[in-house]
Short mmCIF file of C-alpha atoms and ligand atoms in Angstrom, two decimals:
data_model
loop_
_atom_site.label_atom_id
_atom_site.label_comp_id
_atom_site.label_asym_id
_atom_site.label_seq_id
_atom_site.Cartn_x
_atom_site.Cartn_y
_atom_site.Cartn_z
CA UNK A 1398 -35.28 -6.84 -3.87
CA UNK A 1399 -35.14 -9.81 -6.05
CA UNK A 1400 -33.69 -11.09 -9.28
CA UNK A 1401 -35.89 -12.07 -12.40
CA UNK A 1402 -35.62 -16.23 -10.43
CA UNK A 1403 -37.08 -14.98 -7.73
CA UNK A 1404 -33.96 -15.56 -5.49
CA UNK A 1405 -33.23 -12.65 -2.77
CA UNK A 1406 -30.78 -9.58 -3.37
CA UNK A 1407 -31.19 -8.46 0.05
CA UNK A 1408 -27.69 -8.95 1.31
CA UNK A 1409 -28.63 -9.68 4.93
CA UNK A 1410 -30.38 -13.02 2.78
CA UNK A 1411 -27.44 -13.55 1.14
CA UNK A 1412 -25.17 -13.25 4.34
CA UNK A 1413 -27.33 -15.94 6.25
CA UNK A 1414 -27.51 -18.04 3.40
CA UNK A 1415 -23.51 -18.37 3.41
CA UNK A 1416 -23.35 -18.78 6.73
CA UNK A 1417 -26.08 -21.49 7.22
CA UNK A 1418 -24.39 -23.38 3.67
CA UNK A 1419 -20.92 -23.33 5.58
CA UNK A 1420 -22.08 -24.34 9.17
CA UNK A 1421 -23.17 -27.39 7.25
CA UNK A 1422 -19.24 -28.65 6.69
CA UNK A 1423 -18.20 -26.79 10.27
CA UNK A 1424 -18.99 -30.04 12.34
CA UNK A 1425 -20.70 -29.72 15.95
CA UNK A 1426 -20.98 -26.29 17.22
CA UNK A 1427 -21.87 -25.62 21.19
CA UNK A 1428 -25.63 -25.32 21.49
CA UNK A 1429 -26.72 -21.58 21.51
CA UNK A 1430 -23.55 -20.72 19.79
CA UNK A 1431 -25.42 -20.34 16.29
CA UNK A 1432 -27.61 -18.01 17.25
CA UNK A 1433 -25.09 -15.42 18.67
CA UNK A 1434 -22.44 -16.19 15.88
CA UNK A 1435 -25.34 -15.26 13.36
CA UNK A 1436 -26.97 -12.02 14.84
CA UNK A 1437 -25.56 -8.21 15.29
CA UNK A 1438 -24.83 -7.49 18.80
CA UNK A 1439 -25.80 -3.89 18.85
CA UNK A 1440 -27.56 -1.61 16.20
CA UNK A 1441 -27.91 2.35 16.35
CA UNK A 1442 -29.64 4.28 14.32
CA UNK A 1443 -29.14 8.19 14.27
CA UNK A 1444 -31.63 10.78 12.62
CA UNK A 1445 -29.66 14.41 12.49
CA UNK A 1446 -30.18 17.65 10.59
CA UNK A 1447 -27.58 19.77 8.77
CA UNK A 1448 -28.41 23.03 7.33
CA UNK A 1449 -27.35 22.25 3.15
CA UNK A 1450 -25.32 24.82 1.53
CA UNK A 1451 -28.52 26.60 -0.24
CA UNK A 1452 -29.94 27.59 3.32
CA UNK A 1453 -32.54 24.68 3.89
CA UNK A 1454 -31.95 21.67 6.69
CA UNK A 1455 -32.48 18.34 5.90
CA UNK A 1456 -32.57 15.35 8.23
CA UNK A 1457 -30.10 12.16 7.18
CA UNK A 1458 -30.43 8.63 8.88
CA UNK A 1459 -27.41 6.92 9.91
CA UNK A 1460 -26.88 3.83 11.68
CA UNK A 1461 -23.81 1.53 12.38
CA UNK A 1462 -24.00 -1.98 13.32
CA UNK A 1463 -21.35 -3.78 15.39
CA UNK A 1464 -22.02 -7.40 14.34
CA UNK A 1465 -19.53 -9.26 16.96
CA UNK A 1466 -16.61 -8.29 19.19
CA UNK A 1467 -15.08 -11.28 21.09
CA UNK A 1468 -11.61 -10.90 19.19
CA UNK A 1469 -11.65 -7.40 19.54
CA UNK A 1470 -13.04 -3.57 18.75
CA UNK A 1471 -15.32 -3.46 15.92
CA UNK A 1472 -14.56 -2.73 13.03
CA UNK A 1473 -15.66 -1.95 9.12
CA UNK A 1474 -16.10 1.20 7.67
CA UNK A 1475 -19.12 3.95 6.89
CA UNK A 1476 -20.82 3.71 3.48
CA UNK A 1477 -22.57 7.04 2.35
CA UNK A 1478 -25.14 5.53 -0.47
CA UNK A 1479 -28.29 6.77 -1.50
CA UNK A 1480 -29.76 2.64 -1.24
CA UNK A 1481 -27.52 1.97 2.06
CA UNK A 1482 -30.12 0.32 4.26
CA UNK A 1483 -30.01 -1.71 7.56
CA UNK A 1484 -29.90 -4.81 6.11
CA UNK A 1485 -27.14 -3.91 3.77
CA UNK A 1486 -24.94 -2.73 6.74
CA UNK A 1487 -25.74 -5.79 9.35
CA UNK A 1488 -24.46 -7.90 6.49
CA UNK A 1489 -21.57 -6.18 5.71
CA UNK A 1490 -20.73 -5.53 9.76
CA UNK A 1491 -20.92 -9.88 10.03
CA UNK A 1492 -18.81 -9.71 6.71
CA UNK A 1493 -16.24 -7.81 8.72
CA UNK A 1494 -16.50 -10.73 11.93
CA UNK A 1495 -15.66 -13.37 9.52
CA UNK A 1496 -12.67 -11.37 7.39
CA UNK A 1497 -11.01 -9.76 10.74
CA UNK A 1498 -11.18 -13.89 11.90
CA UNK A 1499 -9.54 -15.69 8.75
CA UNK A 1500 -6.93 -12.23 8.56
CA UNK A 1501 -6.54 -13.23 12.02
CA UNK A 1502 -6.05 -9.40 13.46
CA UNK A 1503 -7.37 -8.62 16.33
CA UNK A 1504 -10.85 -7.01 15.35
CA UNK A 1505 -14.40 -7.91 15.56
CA UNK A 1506 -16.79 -7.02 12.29
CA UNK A 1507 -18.58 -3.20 12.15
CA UNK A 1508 -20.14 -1.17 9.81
CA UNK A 1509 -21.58 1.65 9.67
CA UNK A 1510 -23.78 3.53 6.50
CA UNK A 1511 -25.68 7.37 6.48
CA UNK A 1512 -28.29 7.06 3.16
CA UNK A 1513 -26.84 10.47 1.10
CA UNK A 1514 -25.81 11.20 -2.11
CA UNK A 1515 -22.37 12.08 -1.80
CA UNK A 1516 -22.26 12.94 -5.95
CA UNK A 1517 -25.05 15.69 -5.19
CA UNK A 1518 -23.64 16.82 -1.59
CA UNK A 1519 -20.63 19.71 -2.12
CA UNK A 1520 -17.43 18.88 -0.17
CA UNK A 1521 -18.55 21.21 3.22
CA UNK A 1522 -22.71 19.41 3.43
CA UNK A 1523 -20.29 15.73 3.48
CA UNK A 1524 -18.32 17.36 5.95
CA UNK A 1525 -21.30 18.69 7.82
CA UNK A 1526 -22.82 15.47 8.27
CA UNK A 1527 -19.47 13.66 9.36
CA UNK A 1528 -19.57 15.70 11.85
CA UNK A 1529 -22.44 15.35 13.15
CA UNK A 1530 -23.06 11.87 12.67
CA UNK A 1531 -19.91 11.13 15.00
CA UNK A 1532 -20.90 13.30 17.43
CA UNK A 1533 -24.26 11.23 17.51
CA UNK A 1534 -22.64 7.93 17.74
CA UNK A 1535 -20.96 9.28 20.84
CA UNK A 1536 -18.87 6.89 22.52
CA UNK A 1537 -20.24 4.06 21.05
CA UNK A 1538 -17.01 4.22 18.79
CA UNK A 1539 -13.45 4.49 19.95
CA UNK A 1540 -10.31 3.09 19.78
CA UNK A 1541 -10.68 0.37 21.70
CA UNK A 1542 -14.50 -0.04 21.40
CA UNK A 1543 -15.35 0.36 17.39
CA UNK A 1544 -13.42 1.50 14.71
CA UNK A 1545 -14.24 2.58 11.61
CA UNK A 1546 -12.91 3.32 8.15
CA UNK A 1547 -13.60 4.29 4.60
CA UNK A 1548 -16.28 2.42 2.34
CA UNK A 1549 -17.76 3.09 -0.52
CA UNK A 1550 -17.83 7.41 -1.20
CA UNK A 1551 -15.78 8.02 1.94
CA UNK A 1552 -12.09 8.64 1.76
CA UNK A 1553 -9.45 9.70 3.72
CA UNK A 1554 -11.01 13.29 4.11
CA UNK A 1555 -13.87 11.64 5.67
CA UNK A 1556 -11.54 9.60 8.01
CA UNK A 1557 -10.01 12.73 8.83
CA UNK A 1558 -13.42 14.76 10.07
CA UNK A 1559 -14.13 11.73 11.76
CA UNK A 1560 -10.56 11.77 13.86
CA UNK A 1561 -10.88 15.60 14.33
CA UNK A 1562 -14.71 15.40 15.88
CA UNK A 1563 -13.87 12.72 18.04
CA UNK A 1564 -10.69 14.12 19.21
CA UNK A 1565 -12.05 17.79 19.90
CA UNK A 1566 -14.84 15.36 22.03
CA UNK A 1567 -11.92 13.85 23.59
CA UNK A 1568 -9.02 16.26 24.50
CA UNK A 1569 -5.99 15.44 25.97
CA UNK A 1570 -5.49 11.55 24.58
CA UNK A 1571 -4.06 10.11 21.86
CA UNK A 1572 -7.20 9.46 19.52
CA UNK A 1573 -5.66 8.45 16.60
CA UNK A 1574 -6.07 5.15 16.67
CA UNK A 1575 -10.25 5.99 16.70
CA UNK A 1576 -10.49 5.69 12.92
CA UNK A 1577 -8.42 4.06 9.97
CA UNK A 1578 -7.58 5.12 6.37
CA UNK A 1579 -6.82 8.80 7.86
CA UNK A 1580 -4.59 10.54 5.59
CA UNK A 1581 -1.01 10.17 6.39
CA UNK A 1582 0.33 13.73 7.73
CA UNK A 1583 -2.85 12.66 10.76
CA UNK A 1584 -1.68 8.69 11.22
CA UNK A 1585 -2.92 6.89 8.25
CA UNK A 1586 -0.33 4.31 7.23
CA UNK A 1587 1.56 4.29 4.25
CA UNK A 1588 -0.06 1.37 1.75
CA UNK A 1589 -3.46 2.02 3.19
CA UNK A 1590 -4.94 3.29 -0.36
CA UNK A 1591 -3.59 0.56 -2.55
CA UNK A 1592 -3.97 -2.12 0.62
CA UNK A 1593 -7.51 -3.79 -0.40
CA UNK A 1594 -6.11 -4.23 -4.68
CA UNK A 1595 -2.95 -5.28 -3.26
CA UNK A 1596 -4.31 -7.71 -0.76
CA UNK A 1597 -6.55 -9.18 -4.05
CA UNK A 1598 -3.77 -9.21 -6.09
CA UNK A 1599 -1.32 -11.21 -2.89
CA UNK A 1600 -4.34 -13.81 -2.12
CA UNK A 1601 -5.00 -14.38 -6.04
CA UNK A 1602 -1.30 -14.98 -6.35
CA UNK A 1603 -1.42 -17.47 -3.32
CA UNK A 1604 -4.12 -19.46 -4.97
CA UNK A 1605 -3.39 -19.71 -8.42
CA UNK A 1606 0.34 -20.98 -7.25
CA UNK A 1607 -1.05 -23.55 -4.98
CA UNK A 1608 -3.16 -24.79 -8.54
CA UNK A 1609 -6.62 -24.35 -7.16
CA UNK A 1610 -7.97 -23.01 -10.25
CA UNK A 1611 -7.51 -25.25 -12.91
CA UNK A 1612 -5.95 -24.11 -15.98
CA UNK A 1613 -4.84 -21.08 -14.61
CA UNK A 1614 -0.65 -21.12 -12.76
CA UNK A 1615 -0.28 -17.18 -12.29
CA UNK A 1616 -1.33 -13.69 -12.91
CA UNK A 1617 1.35 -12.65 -15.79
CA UNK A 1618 -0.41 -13.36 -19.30
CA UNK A 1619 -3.65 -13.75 -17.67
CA UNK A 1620 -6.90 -11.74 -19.41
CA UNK A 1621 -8.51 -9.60 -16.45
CA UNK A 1622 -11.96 -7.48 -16.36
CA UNK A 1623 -12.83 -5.20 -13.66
CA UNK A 1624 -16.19 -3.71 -12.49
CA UNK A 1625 -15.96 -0.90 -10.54
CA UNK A 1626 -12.63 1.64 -10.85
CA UNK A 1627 -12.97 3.38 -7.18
CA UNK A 1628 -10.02 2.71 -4.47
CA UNK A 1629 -10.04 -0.81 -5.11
CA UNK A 1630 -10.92 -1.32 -9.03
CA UNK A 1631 -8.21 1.11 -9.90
CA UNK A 1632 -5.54 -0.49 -7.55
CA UNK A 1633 -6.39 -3.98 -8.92
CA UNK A 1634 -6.06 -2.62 -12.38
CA UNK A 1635 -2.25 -1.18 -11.78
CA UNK A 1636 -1.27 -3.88 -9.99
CA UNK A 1637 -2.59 -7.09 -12.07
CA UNK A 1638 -1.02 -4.90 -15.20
CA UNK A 1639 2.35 -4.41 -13.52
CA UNK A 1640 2.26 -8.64 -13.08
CA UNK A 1641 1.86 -9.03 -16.65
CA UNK A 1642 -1.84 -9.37 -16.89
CA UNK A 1643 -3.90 -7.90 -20.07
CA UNK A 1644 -6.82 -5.49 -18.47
CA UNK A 1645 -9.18 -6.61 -20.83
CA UNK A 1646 -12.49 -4.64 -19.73
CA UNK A 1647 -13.12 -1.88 -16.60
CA UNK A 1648 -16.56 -0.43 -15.89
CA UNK A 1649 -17.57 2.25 -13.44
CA UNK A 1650 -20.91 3.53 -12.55
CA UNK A 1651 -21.93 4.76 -16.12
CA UNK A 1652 -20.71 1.66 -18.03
CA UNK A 1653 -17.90 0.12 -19.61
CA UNK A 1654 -14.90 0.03 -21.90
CA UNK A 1655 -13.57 -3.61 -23.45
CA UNK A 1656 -10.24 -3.90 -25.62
CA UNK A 1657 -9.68 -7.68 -26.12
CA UNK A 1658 -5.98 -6.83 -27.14
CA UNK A 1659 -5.45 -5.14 -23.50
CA UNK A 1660 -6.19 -1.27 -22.25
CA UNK A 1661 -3.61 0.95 -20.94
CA UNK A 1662 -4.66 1.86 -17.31
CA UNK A 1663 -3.05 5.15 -17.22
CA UNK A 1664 -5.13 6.17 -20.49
CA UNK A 1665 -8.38 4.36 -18.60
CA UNK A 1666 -7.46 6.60 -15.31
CA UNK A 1667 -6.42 9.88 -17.38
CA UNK A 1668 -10.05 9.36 -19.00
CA UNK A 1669 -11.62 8.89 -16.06
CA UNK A 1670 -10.22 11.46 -14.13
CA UNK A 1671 -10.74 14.30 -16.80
CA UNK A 1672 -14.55 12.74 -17.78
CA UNK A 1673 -15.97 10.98 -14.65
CA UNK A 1674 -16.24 7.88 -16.19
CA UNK A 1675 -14.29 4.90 -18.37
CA UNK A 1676 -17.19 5.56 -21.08
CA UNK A 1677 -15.77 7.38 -24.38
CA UNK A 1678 -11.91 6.21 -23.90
CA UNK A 1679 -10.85 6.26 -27.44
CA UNK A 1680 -11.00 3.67 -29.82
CA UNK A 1681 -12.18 1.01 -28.19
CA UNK A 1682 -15.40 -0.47 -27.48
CA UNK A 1683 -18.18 0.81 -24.90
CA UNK A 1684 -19.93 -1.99 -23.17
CA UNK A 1685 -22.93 -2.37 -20.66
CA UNK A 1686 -21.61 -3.34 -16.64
CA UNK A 1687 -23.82 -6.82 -17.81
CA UNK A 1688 -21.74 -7.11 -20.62
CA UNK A 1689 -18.85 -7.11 -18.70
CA UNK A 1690 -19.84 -9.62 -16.61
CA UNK A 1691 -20.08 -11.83 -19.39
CA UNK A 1692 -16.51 -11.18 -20.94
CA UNK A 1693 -14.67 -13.14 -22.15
CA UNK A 1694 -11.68 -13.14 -19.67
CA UNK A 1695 -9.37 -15.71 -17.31
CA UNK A 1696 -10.01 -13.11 -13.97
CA UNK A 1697 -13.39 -11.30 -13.37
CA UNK A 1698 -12.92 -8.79 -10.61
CA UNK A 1699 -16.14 -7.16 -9.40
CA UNK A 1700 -15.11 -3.97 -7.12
CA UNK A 1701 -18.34 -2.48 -7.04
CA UNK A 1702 -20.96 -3.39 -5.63
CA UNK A 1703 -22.87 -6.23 -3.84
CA UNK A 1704 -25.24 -9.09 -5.42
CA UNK A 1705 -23.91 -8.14 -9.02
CA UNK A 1706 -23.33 -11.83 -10.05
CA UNK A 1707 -26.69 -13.64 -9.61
CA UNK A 1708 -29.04 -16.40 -10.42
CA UNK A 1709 -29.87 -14.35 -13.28
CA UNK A 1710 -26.62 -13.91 -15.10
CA UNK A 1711 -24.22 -16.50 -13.43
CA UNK A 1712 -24.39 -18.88 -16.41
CA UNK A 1713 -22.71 -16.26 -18.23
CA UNK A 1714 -19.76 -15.40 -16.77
CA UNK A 1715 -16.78 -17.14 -18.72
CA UNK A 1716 -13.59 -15.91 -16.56
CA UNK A 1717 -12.19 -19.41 -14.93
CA UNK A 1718 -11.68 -17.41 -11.78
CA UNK A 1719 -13.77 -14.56 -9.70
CA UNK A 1720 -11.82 -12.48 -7.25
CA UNK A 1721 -14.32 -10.81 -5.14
CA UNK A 1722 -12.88 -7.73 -4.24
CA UNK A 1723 -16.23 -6.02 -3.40
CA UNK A 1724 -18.15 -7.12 -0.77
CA UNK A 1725 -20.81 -9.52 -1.52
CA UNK A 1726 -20.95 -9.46 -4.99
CA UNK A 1727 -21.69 -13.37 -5.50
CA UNK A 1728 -25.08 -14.41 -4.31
CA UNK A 1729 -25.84 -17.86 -3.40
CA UNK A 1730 -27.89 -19.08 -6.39
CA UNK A 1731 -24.52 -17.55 -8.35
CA UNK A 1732 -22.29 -19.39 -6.41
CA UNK A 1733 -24.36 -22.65 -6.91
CA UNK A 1734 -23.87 -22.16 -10.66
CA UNK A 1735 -20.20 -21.21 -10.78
CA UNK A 1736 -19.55 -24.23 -8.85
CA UNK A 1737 -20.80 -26.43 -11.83
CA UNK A 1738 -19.53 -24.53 -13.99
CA UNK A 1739 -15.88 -25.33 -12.54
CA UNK A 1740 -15.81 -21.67 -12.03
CA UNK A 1741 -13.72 -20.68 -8.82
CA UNK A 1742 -14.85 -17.83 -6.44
CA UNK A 1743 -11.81 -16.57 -4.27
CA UNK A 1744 -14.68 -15.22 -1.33
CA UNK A 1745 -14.56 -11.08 -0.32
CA UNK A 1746 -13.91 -12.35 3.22
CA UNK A 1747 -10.51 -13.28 2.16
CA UNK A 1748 -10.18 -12.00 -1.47
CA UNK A 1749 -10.86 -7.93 0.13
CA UNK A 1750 -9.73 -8.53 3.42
CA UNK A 1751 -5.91 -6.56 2.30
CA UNK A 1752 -7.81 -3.19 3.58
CA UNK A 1753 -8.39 -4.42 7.50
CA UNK A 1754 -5.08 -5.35 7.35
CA UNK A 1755 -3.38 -2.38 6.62
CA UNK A 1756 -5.86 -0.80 8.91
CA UNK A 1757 -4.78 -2.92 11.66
CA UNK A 1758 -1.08 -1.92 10.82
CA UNK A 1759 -2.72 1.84 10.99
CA UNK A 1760 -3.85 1.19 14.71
CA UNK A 1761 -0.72 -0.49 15.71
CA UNK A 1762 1.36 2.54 14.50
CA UNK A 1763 -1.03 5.16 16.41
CA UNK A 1764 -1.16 3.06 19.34
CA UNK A 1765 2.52 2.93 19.53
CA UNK A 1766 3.32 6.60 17.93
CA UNK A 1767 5.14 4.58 14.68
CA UNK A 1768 5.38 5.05 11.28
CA UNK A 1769 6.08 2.26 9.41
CA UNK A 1770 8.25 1.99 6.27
CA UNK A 1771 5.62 1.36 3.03
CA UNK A 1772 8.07 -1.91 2.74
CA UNK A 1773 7.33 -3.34 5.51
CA UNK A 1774 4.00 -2.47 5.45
CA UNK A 1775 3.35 -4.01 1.67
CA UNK A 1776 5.47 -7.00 3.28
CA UNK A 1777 3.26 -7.92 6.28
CA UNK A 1778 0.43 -7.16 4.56
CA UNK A 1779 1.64 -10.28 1.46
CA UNK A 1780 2.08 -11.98 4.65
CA UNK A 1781 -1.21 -12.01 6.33
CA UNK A 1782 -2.83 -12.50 2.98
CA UNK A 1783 -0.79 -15.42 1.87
CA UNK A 1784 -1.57 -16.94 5.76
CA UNK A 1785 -5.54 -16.82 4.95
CA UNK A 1786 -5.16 -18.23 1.72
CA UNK A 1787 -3.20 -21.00 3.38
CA UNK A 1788 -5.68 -21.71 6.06
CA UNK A 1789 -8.55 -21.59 3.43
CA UNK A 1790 -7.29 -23.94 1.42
CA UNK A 1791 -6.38 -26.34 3.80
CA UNK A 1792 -9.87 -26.32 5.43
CA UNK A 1793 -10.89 -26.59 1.45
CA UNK A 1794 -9.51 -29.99 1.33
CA UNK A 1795 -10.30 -31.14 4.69
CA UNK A 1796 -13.98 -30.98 4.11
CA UNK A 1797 -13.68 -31.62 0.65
CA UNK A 1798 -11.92 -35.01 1.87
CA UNK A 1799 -14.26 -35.96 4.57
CA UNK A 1800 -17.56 -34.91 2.45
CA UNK A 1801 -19.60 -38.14 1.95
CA UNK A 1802 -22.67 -36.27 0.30
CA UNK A 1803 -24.74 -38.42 -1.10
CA UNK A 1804 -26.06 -35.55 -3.49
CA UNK A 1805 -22.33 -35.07 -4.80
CA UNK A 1806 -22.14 -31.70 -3.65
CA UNK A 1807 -19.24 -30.13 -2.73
CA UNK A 1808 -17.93 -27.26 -0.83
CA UNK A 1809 -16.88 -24.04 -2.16
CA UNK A 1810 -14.05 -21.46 -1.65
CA UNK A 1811 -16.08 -19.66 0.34
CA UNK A 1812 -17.63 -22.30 2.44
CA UNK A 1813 -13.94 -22.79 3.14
CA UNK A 1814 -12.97 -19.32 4.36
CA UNK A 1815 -16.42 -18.78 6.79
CA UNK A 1816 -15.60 -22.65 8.72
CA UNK A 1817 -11.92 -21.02 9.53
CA UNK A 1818 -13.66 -18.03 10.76
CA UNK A 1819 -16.48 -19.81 12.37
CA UNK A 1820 -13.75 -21.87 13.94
CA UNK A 1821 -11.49 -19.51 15.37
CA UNK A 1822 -14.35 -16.88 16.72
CA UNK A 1823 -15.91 -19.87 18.49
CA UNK A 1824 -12.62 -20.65 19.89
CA UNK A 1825 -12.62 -17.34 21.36
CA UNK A 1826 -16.24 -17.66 22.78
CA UNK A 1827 -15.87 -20.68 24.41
CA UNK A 1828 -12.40 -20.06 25.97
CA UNK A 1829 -14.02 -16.56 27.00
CA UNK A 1830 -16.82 -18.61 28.63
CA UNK A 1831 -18.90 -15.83 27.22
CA UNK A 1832 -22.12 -17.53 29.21
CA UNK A 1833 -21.44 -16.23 32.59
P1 NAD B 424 -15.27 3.52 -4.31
O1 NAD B 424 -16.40 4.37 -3.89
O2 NAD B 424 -13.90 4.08 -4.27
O3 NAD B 424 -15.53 2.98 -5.79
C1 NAD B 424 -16.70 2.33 -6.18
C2 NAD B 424 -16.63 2.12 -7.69
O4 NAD B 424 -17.76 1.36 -8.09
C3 NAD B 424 -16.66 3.41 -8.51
O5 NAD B 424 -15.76 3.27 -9.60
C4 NAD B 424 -18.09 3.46 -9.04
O6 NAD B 424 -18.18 4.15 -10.27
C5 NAD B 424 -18.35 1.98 -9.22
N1 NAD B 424 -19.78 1.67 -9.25
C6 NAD B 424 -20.76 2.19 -8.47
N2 NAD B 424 -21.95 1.67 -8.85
C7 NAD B 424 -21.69 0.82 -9.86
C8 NAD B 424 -22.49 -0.01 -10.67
N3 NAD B 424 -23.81 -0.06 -10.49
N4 NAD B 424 -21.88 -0.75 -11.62
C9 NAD B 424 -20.54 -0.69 -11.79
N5 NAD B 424 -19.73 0.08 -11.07
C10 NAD B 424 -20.29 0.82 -10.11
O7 NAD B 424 -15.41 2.18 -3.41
P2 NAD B 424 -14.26 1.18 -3.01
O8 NAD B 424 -13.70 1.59 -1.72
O9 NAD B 424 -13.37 0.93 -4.19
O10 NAD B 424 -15.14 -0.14 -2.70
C11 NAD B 424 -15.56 -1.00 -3.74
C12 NAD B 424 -16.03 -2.32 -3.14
O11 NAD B 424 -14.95 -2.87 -2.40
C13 NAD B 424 -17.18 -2.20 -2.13
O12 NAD B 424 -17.95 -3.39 -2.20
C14 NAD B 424 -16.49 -2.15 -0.79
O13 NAD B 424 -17.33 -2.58 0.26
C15 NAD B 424 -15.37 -3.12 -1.06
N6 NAD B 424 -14.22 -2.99 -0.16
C16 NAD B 424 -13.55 -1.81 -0.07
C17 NAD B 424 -12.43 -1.74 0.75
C18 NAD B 424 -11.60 -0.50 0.82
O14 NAD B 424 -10.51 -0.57 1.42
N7 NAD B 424 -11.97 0.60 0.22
C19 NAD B 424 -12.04 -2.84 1.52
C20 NAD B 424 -12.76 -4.02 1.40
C21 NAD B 424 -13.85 -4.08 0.54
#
């Protein structure tokens, strides 16, 4: 896939592309270590039939992709997507190496993807193949081996098929720590559904206090748009809007809504909830996903989905600061142009990375039969977020300092956040002596 400049949407592209930009300011790596920092370390793919509710069987393909495990189990959770493809996962499981690193919890990256159509599935065919996906990946997942969690169209229902397969595979244990984002009465944490909009909303915090976006000191007053209302659109919304910010435009899958003198997220959910969609909220204007891109707004949050903001449409985006809370929504070209247009990107790998934190907390509290407090939980988790902002920045203005370009170019954000992770993982290697 490709945009209208020719540049590539495939995200697997994109992925490399980021990491090959940001080994350029990491200094001297070990010989051989780019290659294995770069490439999955194990990919299965599963073909299995389910008999749909109407009588017939049809075959699904699954696969899940454990990109790197030196600092610990896999981890990243299952997409179920009509357009989920290989590619699309393996970039998304090395997403998950780099965001587990710069969280700094002990995880390696994983993901995992079945190509359905949840919205034309009923509630027992998604069940059905839950099922039996798990029981096809076997024991390649487990506690301590690879973990996964929800993505986009799985929830905590599918978290908690996944838990019950594996544990009716393996009586007798405690399996709960097999899968995060369960729902609480089977182990899921408290905090886990808001985690990933309140880990955006902690990290933006972080940076606008430290003043790395110009012209912009804090959330309260500031003009916000948001693409995508799922888990993490919706949580965003609340949560920016309960700091003071006006929600300015929200989009889902069908389109848009835009109220330049701020929306009321509990009419924008009520809508939603009773419609399907943000389209046809009341009195206030209907706009394209494009458009809303191009809003005119201090914060653009894209929660949806990957590759949105492109060579194509970059130019246009007017909010001083992105907060990627999907998962590779910027593409390179995009990045290039946001740069120069003084534009700052706060990167997925740290923006999102709220969600494998709570779902580290998760696996801590099964491990250890707890159940934390949602305080503590929201407090660790401001925490951890506030650490990788830290440690972003100051890697920001080391290379920034030391960069004797002759071009002029500078680093980015995101350049930033994948040298920590590079760093640390390669710390890990090498003290492992991973070479025999
Ligand atoms: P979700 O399924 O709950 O919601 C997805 C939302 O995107 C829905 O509102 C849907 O209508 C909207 N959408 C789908 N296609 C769209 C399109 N073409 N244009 C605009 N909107 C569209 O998913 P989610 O869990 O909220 O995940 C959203 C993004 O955040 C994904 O990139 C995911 O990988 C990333 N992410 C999620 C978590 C998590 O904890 N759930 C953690 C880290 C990153």
């Amino acid at each position: 896939m490709k945009s209208s400049n020719e540049e590539s949407l495939d995200l697997l592209v994109v992925a490399r592309q980021q990491f090959d930009r940001a080994l350029e300011w990491a200094g001297e790596l070990k010989a051989g270590l780019v290659d294995y920092l770069k490439n999955p370390k194990r990919t299965i793919h599963v073909r299995f039939s389910i008999p749909l509710d109407d009588g017939s069987v049809r075959t699904f393909h699954g696969f899940r992709v454990l990109h790197n495990h030196a600092r610990g189990p896999g981890k990243g959770g299952i997409r179920y997507h009509p357009d989920v493809t290989e590619h699309e996962v393996a970039a998304l499981a090395a997403f998950m190496t780099w965001k587990t690193a710069i969280a700094d919890v002990p995880f390696g990256g994983a993901k995992g993807g079945v190509v359905c159509n949840p919205k034309e599935l009923s509630q027992a065919e998604l069940r059905r193949i839950t099922r039996r996906f798990v029981i096809e990946l076997g024991d390649s997942i487990g506690p301590h081996t690879d973990i996964p969690a929800p993505d986009v169209y799985t929830d905590s229902q599918t978290m908690a098929w996944i838990y019950d397969t594996y544990d009716v595979l393996h009586p007798g244990q405690n399996n709960h720590a097999v899968v995060t984002g369960k729902p609480i009465e089977l182990g899921g944490s408290l905090g886990r559904d808001e985690a990933t909009g309140r880990g955006c909303l902690n990290a933006t915090e972080r940076l606008l206090a430290a003043g790395m976006v110009p012209g912009l000191d804090g959330i309260d007053g500031a003009r916000v748009a948001i693409q995508g209302l799922g888990q993490v659109g919706a949580a965003a919304m609340r949560l920016c809007h309960g700091r003071g910010a006006k929600i300015v435009a929200v989009s889902d899958s069908r389109g848009g809504v835009a109220d330049p003198t701020g929306l009321d997220p509990d009419a924008v959910l009520a809508h939603k909830h009773e419609t399907g969609s943000v389209v046809g909220l009341p009195e206030v204007a209907t706009i394209t996903n494009d458009e809303l891109l191009a809003v005119d707004c201090d914060i653009l949050i894209p929660a949806a989905l990957e590759c949105v903001i492109n060579g194509d449409n970059a130019a246009s985006v007017k909010a001083r600061l992105v907060v990627e809370a999907a998962n590779g929504p910027t593409t390179p070209a995009a990045d290039d142009v946001l740069r120069d247009n003084d534009v700052v990107v706060l990167p997925d790998i740290v923006a999102n990375g709220g969600g494998v934190v709570v779902s580290y907390f998760e696996w801590v509290q099964n491990l250890e039969h707890q159940r934390w407090p949602l305080e503590l939980v929201e407090e660790r988790l401001k925490t951890k977020m506030e650490a990788a902002v830290d440690d972003m920045a100051a890697v920001y203005r080391e290379i920034l300092d030391g960069n004797d370009r002759e071009d002029g170019s500078a680093p980015t954000l995101r350049d930033a956040a994948l040298v920590v992770a590079i760093r640390r993982l390669s710390d890990v290697v090498l003290k492992r002596d991973i070479w025999m």
